[in-house]
Tab-separated table of C-alpha atoms in Angstrom:
chain	number	residue	atom	x	y	z
A	1	MET	CA	14.420	-18.802	51.531
A	2	TYR	CA	14.305	-16.547	48.582
A	3	ALA	CA	17.420	-18.329	47.079
A	4	MET	CA	15.539	-21.809	47.539
A	5	LEU	CA	12.150	-19.939	46.048
A	6	ALA	CA	14.908	-18.687	42.960
A	7	ARG	CA	16.132	-22.441	42.631
A	8	THR	CA	12.563	-23.656	41.961
A	9	VAL	CA	11.375	-21.014	39.580
A	10	VAL	CA	10.795	-22.520	36.164
A	11	ALA	CA	12.344	-20.454	33.525
A	12	TYR	CA	9.190	-20.255	31.491
A	13	PHE	CA	10.354	-18.334	28.589
A	14	ASP	CA	13.479	-19.409	28.238
A	15	ASN	CA	12.505	-21.715	24.794
A	16	VAL	CA	11.092	-18.107	23.238
A	17	PRO	CA	13.136	-17.309	20.149
A	18	GLN	CA	13.344	-13.858	18.605
A	19	ALA	CA	11.029	-13.116	16.157
A	20	PRO	CA	11.977	-11.941	12.830
A	21	ALA	CA	12.074	-7.764	12.684
A	22	ASP	CA	8.793	-6.357	10.770
A	23	GLY	CA	10.520	-4.608	7.769
A	24	ILE	CA	7.741	-1.784	7.603
A	25	LEU	CA	8.370	-0.805	11.467
A	26	GLN	CA	11.934	-1.001	11.268
A	27	LEU	CA	11.752	1.172	8.312
A	28	SER	CA	9.769	3.227	10.560
A	29	VAL	CA	12.133	3.565	13.079
A	30	LEU	CA	14.982	4.173	11.047
A	31	SER	CA	13.160	7.009	9.419
A	32	LYS	CA	12.403	9.079	12.608
A	33	ALA	CA	15.586	8.406	14.105
A	34	ASP	CA	16.958	10.499	10.816
A	35	SER	CA	17.260	14.165	11.527
A	36	ASN	CA	18.592	15.237	7.921
A	37	SER	CA	16.890	17.987	6.572
A	38	ARG	CA	16.500	15.984	2.939
A	39	LYS	CA	14.884	13.167	4.625
A	40	VAL	CA	12.200	11.668	2.227
A	41	ASP	CA	9.643	8.945	3.873
A	42	LEU	CA	8.412	6.546	1.508
A	43	GLY	CA	7.720	3.873	3.318
A	44	VAL	CA	4.696	4.881	5.643
A	45	GLY	CA	1.383	3.516	4.366
A	46	ALA	CA	-0.527	6.782	5.294
A	47	TYR	CA	-1.988	9.554	2.905
A	48	ARG	CA	0.300	13.037	3.203
A	49	ASP	CA	-0.919	16.033	1.850
A	50	ASP	CA	1.716	18.213	-0.531
A	51	ASN	CA	3.536	19.817	2.710
A	52	GLY	CA	4.251	15.912	3.795
A	53	LYS	CA	1.916	16.176	6.611
A	54	PRO	CA	-0.813	13.971	7.928
A	55	TRP	CA	-4.509	15.250	6.168
A	56	VAL	CA	-7.690	14.617	8.307
A	57	LEU	CA	-10.469	14.386	5.683
A	58	PRO	CA	-12.769	17.297	6.158
A	59	VAL	CA	-15.720	15.312	6.669
A	60	VAL	CA	-14.062	13.231	9.292
A	61	ARG	CA	-14.108	16.751	10.805
A	62	LYS	CA	-17.293	17.112	10.192
A	63	ALA	CA	-18.890	13.966	11.429
A	64	GLU	CA	-16.557	14.518	14.630
A	65	GLN	CA	-18.182	18.012	14.962
A	66	GLN	CA	-21.836	16.228	14.899
A	67	LEU	CA	-20.742	13.318	17.417
A	68	ALA	CA	-19.564	16.025	19.978
A	69	GLN	CA	-22.544	17.845	19.456
A	70	GLU	CA	-24.735	14.870	19.995
A	71	ALA	CA	-23.273	14.257	23.541
A	72	GLY	CA	-23.403	10.496	22.975
A	73	ASP	CA	-21.986	7.958	25.678
A	74	HIS	CA	-19.415	5.531	25.997
A	75	GLU	CA	-21.444	2.158	26.212
A	76	TYR	CA	-19.973	-1.139	24.941
A	77	LEU	CA	-21.268	-1.981	20.748
A	78	GLY	CA	-23.093	-4.962	20.497
A	79	VAL	CA	-21.172	-8.173	19.479
A	80	GLY	CA	-21.605	-7.574	15.601
A	81	GLY	CA	-20.511	-3.726	16.027
A	82	LEU	CA	-22.422	-0.314	14.868
A	83	PRO	CA	-24.848	-1.216	12.580
A	84	ALA	CA	-24.618	2.253	10.789
A	85	LEU	CA	-21.277	0.715	10.381
A	86	THR	CA	-21.789	-2.357	8.991
A	87	ASN	CA	-24.765	-1.907	7.278
A	88	GLY	CA	-23.234	0.898	5.167
A	89	ALA	CA	-19.910	-0.879	4.627
A	90	GLN	CA	-22.271	-3.830	3.224
A	91	LYS	CA	-23.823	-1.327	0.477
A	92	LEU	CA	-20.470	0.652	-0.182
A	93	ILE	CA	-18.852	-3.027	-0.898
A	94	PHE	CA	-21.724	-4.724	-2.699
A	95	GLY	CA	-23.790	-2.013	-4.156
A	96	ALA	CA	-26.948	-0.512	-2.953
A	97	ASP	CA	-28.626	-2.896	-5.317
A	98	SER	CA	-27.004	-6.042	-4.464
A	99	ALA	CA	-28.929	-9.266	-4.687
A	100	ALA	CA	-26.589	-10.513	-2.143
A	101	ILE	CA	-28.003	-7.802	0.364
A	102	ARG	CA	-31.649	-8.180	-1.116
A	103	GLU	CA	-31.620	-11.801	-0.670
A	104	GLN	CA	-30.054	-11.750	2.943
A	105	ARG	CA	-27.401	-13.959	1.938
A	106	VAL	CA	-24.613	-11.177	3.784
A	107	TYR	CA	-23.194	-10.917	7.211
A	108	SER	CA	-21.287	-8.395	8.331
A	109	ILE	CA	-19.291	-7.568	11.285
A	110	GLN	CA	-17.455	-4.688	12.682
A	111	THR	CA	-13.592	-5.678	13.208
A	112	ILE	CA	-10.155	-3.823	14.033
A	113	SER	CA	-9.560	-2.133	10.704
A	114	GLY	CA	-8.756	-4.826	7.900
A	115	THR	CA	-6.225	-6.572	10.145
A	116	GLY	CA	-8.629	-7.598	12.231
A	117	ALA	CA	-11.050	-8.772	9.697
A	118	ASN	CA	-8.252	-10.910	8.088
A	119	MET	CA	-7.487	-12.460	11.315
A	120	VAL	CA	-11.123	-13.474	12.340
A	121	GLY	CA	-11.773	-14.748	8.595
A	122	ALA	CA	-8.401	-16.713	8.815
A	123	VAL	CA	-9.269	-18.084	12.071
A	124	PHE	CA	-12.987	-18.853	11.004
A	125	LEU	CA	-11.515	-20.712	7.914
A	126	LYS	CA	-8.888	-22.724	9.842
A	127	GLN	CA	-11.927	-24.123	11.876
A	128	PHE	CA	-14.617	-24.513	9.119
A	129	LYS	CA	-12.644	-24.994	5.846
A	130	GLN	CA	-13.075	-27.626	3.350
A	131	PRO	CA	-11.397	-29.533	2.469
A	132	THR	CA	-10.234	-29.548	5.845
A	133	ASP	CA	-6.316	-29.485	4.922
A	134	ALA	CA	-6.780	-26.731	2.083
A	135	ALA	CA	-4.017	-24.052	1.855
A	136	VAL	CA	-4.095	-20.556	1.746
A	137	TYR	CA	-2.762	-19.140	-1.330
A	138	ILE	CA	-1.135	-15.793	-1.224
A	139	SER	CA	0.241	-13.645	-4.393
A	140	LYS	CA	3.792	-12.969	-4.675
A	141	PRO	CA	4.372	-10.396	-3.202
A	142	THR	CA	1.729	-9.451	-1.234
A	143	TRP	CA	1.317	-7.148	2.228
A	144	GLY	CA	3.539	-8.325	4.547
A	145	ASN	CA	1.391	-9.113	7.451
A	146	HIS	CA	-0.701	-11.838	5.255
A	147	ARG	CA	1.530	-14.607	5.880
A	148	ASN	CA	1.809	-13.728	9.565
A	149	ILE	CA	-1.609	-13.835	10.056
A	150	PHE	CA	-2.604	-17.083	7.777
A	151	GLU	CA	0.490	-19.007	9.634
A	152	THR	CA	-0.742	-17.997	12.985
A	153	ALA	CA	-4.158	-19.011	12.675
A	154	GLY	CA	-2.829	-22.467	11.597
A	155	HIS	CA	-2.964	-22.614	7.923
A	156	GLU	CA	0.064	-23.758	5.405
A	157	VAL	CA	0.777	-20.691	3.405
A	158	ARG	CA	1.490	-20.772	-0.758
A	159	GLU	CA	2.001	-18.234	-2.665
A	160	TYR	CA	0.778	-17.988	-6.653
A	161	ARG	CA	2.565	-16.018	-9.112
A	162	TYR	CA	1.449	-12.096	-9.496
A	163	CYS	CA	3.907	-10.016	-10.487
A	164	ASN	CA	6.358	-10.077	-13.533
A	165	TYR	CA	9.465	-8.714	-12.343
A	166	SER	CA	10.561	-8.323	-15.630
A	167	THR	CA	8.019	-5.845	-16.921
A	168	LEU	CA	6.861	-4.981	-13.418
A	169	GLY	CA	3.030	-5.780	-14.820
A	170	LEU	CA	0.744	-8.326	-14.196
A	171	ASP	CA	2.039	-12.425	-14.398
A	172	ILE	CA	-1.449	-13.458	-15.718
A	173	ASP	CA	-0.476	-16.245	-17.118
A	174	GLY	CA	1.663	-17.365	-14.496
A	175	MET	CA	-1.134	-16.286	-12.068
A	176	LEU	CA	-3.716	-18.639	-13.864
A	177	SER	CA	-1.033	-21.739	-14.449
A	178	ASP	CA	-0.810	-21.648	-10.243
A	179	LEU	CA	-4.554	-21.420	-9.566
A	180	ARG	CA	-5.430	-24.219	-12.076
A	181	ALA	CA	-2.339	-26.341	-10.684
A	182	ALA	CA	-3.632	-25.897	-6.965
A	183	PRO	CA	-5.498	-28.840	-5.748
A	184	ARG	CA	-9.201	-28.069	-5.654
A	185	GLY	CA	-10.840	-26.268	-3.009
A	186	GLN	CA	-7.987	-23.686	-1.554
A	187	ILE	CA	-8.233	-20.163	-0.157
A	188	ILE	CA	-7.067	-17.419	-2.504
A	189	VAL	CA	-6.081	-14.417	-0.831
A	190	LEU	CA	-7.051	-11.783	-3.506
A	191	HIS	CA	-6.546	-8.018	-3.471
A	192	ALA	CA	-9.724	-6.062	-4.495
A	193	CYS	CA	-7.555	-2.792	-6.011
A	194	ALA	CA	-4.761	-1.256	-5.549
A	195	HIS	CA	-2.459	-4.379	-4.828
A	196	ASN	CA	0.239	-3.850	-1.977
A	197	PRO	CA	2.946	-3.628	-2.320
A	198	THR	CA	2.939	-3.648	-6.395
A	199	GLY	CA	0.019	-1.273	-7.353
A	200	ILE	CA	-0.407	-3.930	-10.244
A	201	ASP	CA	-4.424	-4.358	-10.457
A	202	PRO	CA	-5.926	-7.245	-13.043
A	203	THR	CA	-8.155	-5.758	-15.925
A	204	ALA	CA	-11.512	-6.325	-16.118
A	205	GLU	CA	-11.187	-9.013	-18.640
A	206	GLN	CA	-8.431	-10.538	-16.292
A	207	TRP	CA	-10.573	-10.585	-13.160
A	208	ALA	CA	-13.090	-12.767	-15.302
A	209	GLN	CA	-10.337	-14.938	-16.331
A	210	ILE	CA	-9.144	-15.421	-12.663
A	211	ALA	CA	-12.880	-15.928	-11.733
A	212	ASP	CA	-13.137	-18.955	-14.260
A	213	VAL	CA	-10.138	-20.808	-13.011
A	214	MET	CA	-11.555	-20.144	-9.571
A	215	GLN	CA	-14.702	-21.475	-10.399
A	216	GLU	CA	-13.300	-24.502	-12.167
A	217	ARG	CA	-11.249	-25.571	-9.074
A	218	ALA	CA	-13.869	-24.671	-6.573
A	219	HIS	CA	-11.263	-22.310	-4.610
A	220	PHE	CA	-12.676	-19.811	-1.657
A	221	PRO	CA	-11.996	-16.453	-2.590
A	222	PHE	CA	-10.189	-14.396	0.804
A	223	PHE	CA	-10.761	-10.877	-0.656
A	224	ASP	CA	-8.631	-7.829	1.168
A	225	CYS	CA	-9.967	-4.316	0.272
A	226	ALA	CA	-8.190	-1.727	2.110
A	227	TYR	CA	-8.137	1.008	-0.602
A	228	GLN	CA	-11.966	1.393	-2.038
A	229	GLY	CA	-12.289	5.195	-3.420
A	230	PHE	CA	-9.067	5.573	-2.781
A	231	ALA	CA	-7.366	3.689	-5.612
A	232	THR	CA	-8.999	5.563	-8.942
A	233	GLY	CA	-11.256	7.829	-6.926
A	234	ASN	CA	-14.615	5.682	-7.692
A	235	VAL	CA	-15.999	3.019	-5.400
A	236	ASP	CA	-17.955	1.381	-7.832
A	237	ARG	CA	-14.735	0.719	-10.065
A	238	ASP	CA	-12.673	-0.268	-7.089
A	239	ALA	CA	-15.141	-2.827	-6.228
A	240	TYR	CA	-15.441	-4.021	-9.362
A	241	ALA	CA	-13.684	-7.490	-8.853
A	242	ILE	CA	-15.859	-8.153	-5.712
A	243	ARG	CA	-19.176	-7.661	-7.212
A	244	LEU	CA	-18.192	-9.794	-10.115
A	245	PHE	CA	-17.347	-12.487	-7.990
A	246	VAL	CA	-20.582	-12.301	-6.156
A	247	GLU	CA	-22.274	-11.964	-9.390
A	248	ARG	CA	-20.736	-15.465	-10.297
A	249	GLY	CA	-22.142	-17.034	-7.136
A	250	PHE	CA	-19.261	-17.403	-5.018
A	251	GLU	CA	-19.456	-17.845	-1.378
A	252	LEU	CA	-16.434	-15.666	0.019
A	253	PHE	CA	-14.990	-13.451	2.606
A	254	VAL	CA	-14.583	-9.322	1.772
A	255	CYS	CA	-11.768	-7.888	4.303
A	256	GLU	CA	-12.470	-3.973	4.452
A	257	SER	CA	-10.711	-1.531	6.038
A	258	PHE	CA	-11.661	2.612	6.565
A	259	ALA	CA	-8.196	3.158	7.491
A	260	LYS	CA	-7.047	4.801	4.036
A	261	ASN	CA	-10.123	5.808	2.371
A	262	MET	CA	-11.487	7.655	5.526
A	263	GLY	CA	-8.058	8.496	7.104
A	264	LEU	CA	-9.091	6.321	10.127
A	265	TYR	CA	-6.077	5.383	10.720
A	266	GLY	CA	-5.529	4.872	14.702
A	267	GLU	CA	-9.252	4.423	15.121
A	268	ARG	CA	-9.030	0.717	13.572
A	269	THR	CA	-12.263	0.692	11.718
A	270	GLY	CA	-13.278	-2.143	9.754
A	271	CYS	CA	-15.416	-5.150	8.724
A	272	LEU	CA	-15.681	-8.504	8.088
A	273	HIS	CA	-18.303	-9.617	5.342
A	274	ALA	CA	-19.167	-12.998	4.578
A	275	VAL	CA	-21.363	-13.764	1.529
A	276	VAL	CA	-23.330	-17.387	1.555
A	277	ALA	CA	-25.396	-19.142	-1.008
A	278	SER	CA	-28.291	-19.278	1.228
A	279	SER	CA	-29.869	-17.239	3.620
A	280	ALA	CA	-30.992	-20.032	5.767
A	281	ARG	CA	-26.790	-20.456	6.373
A	282	VAL	CA	-26.227	-16.811	7.726
A	283	ALA	CA	-27.519	-18.038	11.167
A	284	ALA	CA	-24.978	-20.517	11.722
A	285	VAL	CA	-22.163	-18.469	9.954
A	286	SER	CA	-22.975	-15.219	11.665
A	287	SER	CA	-23.116	-16.962	15.140
A	288	GLN	CA	-19.705	-18.477	14.533
A	289	MET	CA	-18.503	-14.827	13.334
A	290	ASN	CA	-19.811	-13.284	16.436
A	291	ARG	CA	-18.279	-15.962	18.668
A	292	LEU	CA	-14.518	-15.441	17.258
A	293	SER	CA	-15.026	-11.978	17.775
A	294	ARG	CA	-16.256	-11.784	21.484
A	295	ALA	CA	-13.251	-14.671	22.279
A	296	THR	CA	-10.808	-12.092	20.460
A	297	ILE	CA	-12.159	-8.059	21.441
A	298	SER	CA	-15.258	-8.950	23.139
A	299	THR	CA	-16.693	-5.770	21.359
A	300	ALA	CA	-15.576	-3.436	18.453
A	301	SER	CA	-14.312	0.186	19.569
A	302	ALA	CA	-16.976	2.586	18.914
A	303	TYR	CA	-15.258	6.136	18.120
A	304	GLY	CA	-14.043	5.103	14.499
A	305	ALA	CA	-17.076	2.898	14.025
A	306	LYS	CA	-19.663	6.068	14.528
A	307	ILE	CA	-17.323	8.630	12.640
A	308	ALA	CA	-17.802	5.994	9.539
A	309	GLY	CA	-21.219	4.811	10.014
A	310	LYS	CA	-22.142	8.709	10.141
A	311	VAL	CA	-20.489	9.448	6.889
A	312	LEU	CA	-22.014	6.361	5.107
A	313	GLN	CA	-25.641	7.117	6.135
A	314	ASP	CA	-25.712	10.685	5.749
A	315	PRO	CA	-25.980	11.399	1.861
A	316	GLU	CA	-24.566	14.654	2.584
A	317	LEU	CA	-21.628	13.697	4.452
A	318	TYR	CA	-21.021	11.099	1.835
A	319	ASN	CA	-21.008	13.053	-0.940
A	320	GLU	CA	-18.358	15.125	0.440
A	321	TRP	CA	-16.309	12.024	1.393
A	322	ILE	CA	-16.433	10.827	-2.221
A	323	GLU	CA	-15.124	14.514	-3.317
A	324	ASN	CA	-12.736	14.282	-0.390
A	325	MET	CA	-11.265	10.740	-1.828
A	326	GLU	CA	-11.090	12.206	-5.371
A	327	LEU	CA	-8.858	14.643	-4.074
A	328	MET	CA	-6.624	11.939	-2.671
A	329	SER	CA	-6.434	10.105	-5.458
A	330	ALA	CA	-5.946	12.972	-8.133
A	331	ARG	CA	-3.001	14.058	-6.043
A	332	ILE	CA	-1.178	10.456	-5.775
A	333	MET	CA	-1.741	10.308	-9.781
A	334	ASP	CA	-0.465	13.389	-10.544
A	335	MET	CA	2.541	12.355	-8.427
A	336	ARG	CA	3.202	9.284	-10.363
A	337	THR	CA	2.866	11.452	-13.384
A	338	GLN	CA	5.458	13.827	-12.412
A	339	LEU	CA	7.910	11.260	-11.021
A	340	ARG	CA	7.807	9.104	-14.451
A	341	ALA	CA	8.299	12.397	-16.405
A	342	ARG	CA	11.065	13.489	-14.171
A	343	LEU	CA	13.009	10.208	-14.772
A	344	GLU	CA	12.690	10.405	-18.390
A	345	LYS	CA	13.617	13.795	-18.693
A	346	LEU	CA	16.709	12.639	-16.932
A	347	GLY	CA	17.031	9.944	-19.264
A	348	THR	CA	17.205	7.220	-16.115
A	349	PRO	CA	18.279	3.863	-17.706
A	350	GLY	CA	15.243	1.631	-17.918
A	351	ASP	CA	11.406	1.718	-18.846
A	352	TRP	CA	9.326	3.977	-16.174
A	353	SER	CA	5.912	3.336	-17.664
A	354	HIS	CA	5.335	1.301	-14.858
A	355	VAL	CA	5.155	4.164	-12.346
A	356	THR	CA	1.794	5.595	-13.846
A	357	SER	CA	0.140	2.284	-15.032
A	358	GLN	CA	0.310	0.921	-11.580
A	359	ILE	CA	-2.409	2.208	-8.970
A	360	GLY	CA	-2.955	3.081	-5.738
A	361	MET	CA	-0.698	4.285	-2.746
A	362	PHE	CA	2.220	2.220	-3.739
A	363	SER	CA	4.613	1.542	-6.646
A	364	PHE	CA	6.944	-0.899	-7.266
A	365	THR	CA	9.857	0.577	-8.721
A	366	GLY	CA	11.668	-2.427	-9.774
A	367	LEU	CA	14.456	-0.958	-7.940
A	368	ASN	CA	16.983	-3.855	-6.237
A	369	LEU	CA	18.364	-4.113	-2.665
A	370	ALA	CA	21.654	-2.452	-3.605
A	371	GLN	CA	20.148	0.607	-5.079
A	372	VAL	CA	17.639	0.768	-1.760
A	373	GLU	CA	20.239	0.910	0.680
A	374	ARG	CA	22.350	3.615	-1.154
A	375	LEU	CA	18.783	5.558	-1.247
A	376	ARG	CA	18.861	5.143	2.400
A	377	THR	CA	22.411	5.554	3.388
A	378	GLU	CA	23.368	8.176	0.747
A	379	PHE	CA	20.320	10.023	0.111
A	380	HIS	CA	18.280	9.529	3.134
A	381	MET	CA	15.258	8.152	1.286
A	382	TYR	CA	13.247	5.357	3.216
A	383	LEU	CA	11.304	2.965	1.232
A	384	THR	CA	11.259	-0.928	1.563
A	385	ASN	CA	13.782	-3.300	0.682
A	386	ASP	CA	11.756	-4.543	-2.192
A	387	GLY	CA	12.154	-1.562	-3.877
A	388	ARG	CA	8.463	-0.537	-2.862
A	389	ILE	CA	7.640	3.373	-2.544
A	390	SER	CA	4.727	4.957	-1.055
A	391	VAL	CA	3.510	7.659	-3.743
A	392	ALA	CA	1.954	9.823	-1.077
A	393	GLY	CA	5.268	10.355	0.218
A	394	LEU	CA	5.881	12.259	-2.645
A	395	ASN	CA	5.293	15.993	-2.790
A	396	THR	CA	6.008	19.061	-5.264
A	397	GLY	CA	8.636	19.603	-2.267
A	398	ASN	CA	10.636	16.647	-2.886
A	399	ILE	CA	9.807	15.028	-6.073
A	400	ASP	CA	12.860	16.342	-8.127
A	401	TYR	CA	15.110	15.344	-5.349
A	402	VAL	CA	13.654	11.879	-5.566
A	403	ALA	CA	14.216	11.585	-9.100
A	404	MET	CA	17.494	12.890	-9.198
A	405	ALA	CA	18.431	10.396	-6.314
A	406	ILE	CA	16.909	7.231	-8.266
A	407	ASP	CA	18.298	8.606	-11.123
A	408	ASN	CA	21.872	8.239	-9.520
A	409	VAL	CA	21.421	4.855	-7.895
A	410	VAL	CA	20.112	3.222	-11.262
A	411	ARG	CA	22.724	5.209	-13.395
A	412	ASN	CA	25.846	4.270	-11.072
């Protein structure tokens, strides 16, 4: 009987191909398996202190202690998320004096960190984009998950030039040319600050040029903001591009994550913000965003939202959070300065000024694949195949070794 049943069972999953390996996750596996005492993990996208350890922000510890004393419950959040988080996040991104907030033209929904915000926004646009055949344009290069998210949502994904691989600076002419050449009404994914993986950000003047072209071509801005306050230590400076586009009158999406700037990596705390032209449109837009959230996660997770909401709403905690971010930002800037100084002192071939001109957690070193592989096999240094390093992985205990290793593979 069992033999007969076995013959009638359809091998439903036989046609499922193996998915491409995720480079970052694969790198993490390799690093964890390496027991060499000189190992340096420069792949992880998370802040580390000068001892190479994860750092829980002191302000987060305080918020957790306050939550424990309040003896709250574990009930579901509403479909839109925790208002203390979403309202606080709105003011953080757009500014407390934002005309868009004052005119009630912003709707914010809590998401599963920045990735969840990207996905909800991607699915929303697949259903409602104008024109219906609009493609999504991502920078070359970009965060490794952007293409995956938008293609999974059903969009055609194209690229616009971003990094000048000769200077390791911004290819502003190539970017503007590609945005002009794109058909009208395309969806343009923009990194608000601390571009991942390059660390290359446009200047204020260049952001104005980008906004000009996008207005001329009626493109839709889709901002991804994972490093506000973490990039420069100044939340207003890091939100400059978003606020410029809002002031220019764009309708847009902003994806916001509290993983990096609040250290809530595993709590998956974020928001998706929609800015619309008229408050009369908010009801329809919010209803569809809520529907999509309900279909995917039902309701958002509470614990990280309660921590972030408390920090954003309590003036004393908020000010301490700013100080915590300034500390993280300053340490990363110092590591950039020290790495560049050591490479220049060693006389490492090439121009290393890009190490300090780039900003945020990551630096696009310019190292090629062969050099990256040598660093991995000979020096137990783990960085992505495109030469990106997490500057947060550098510390006073390993920076001399890292500089020596880079010098070796570049020189030889």
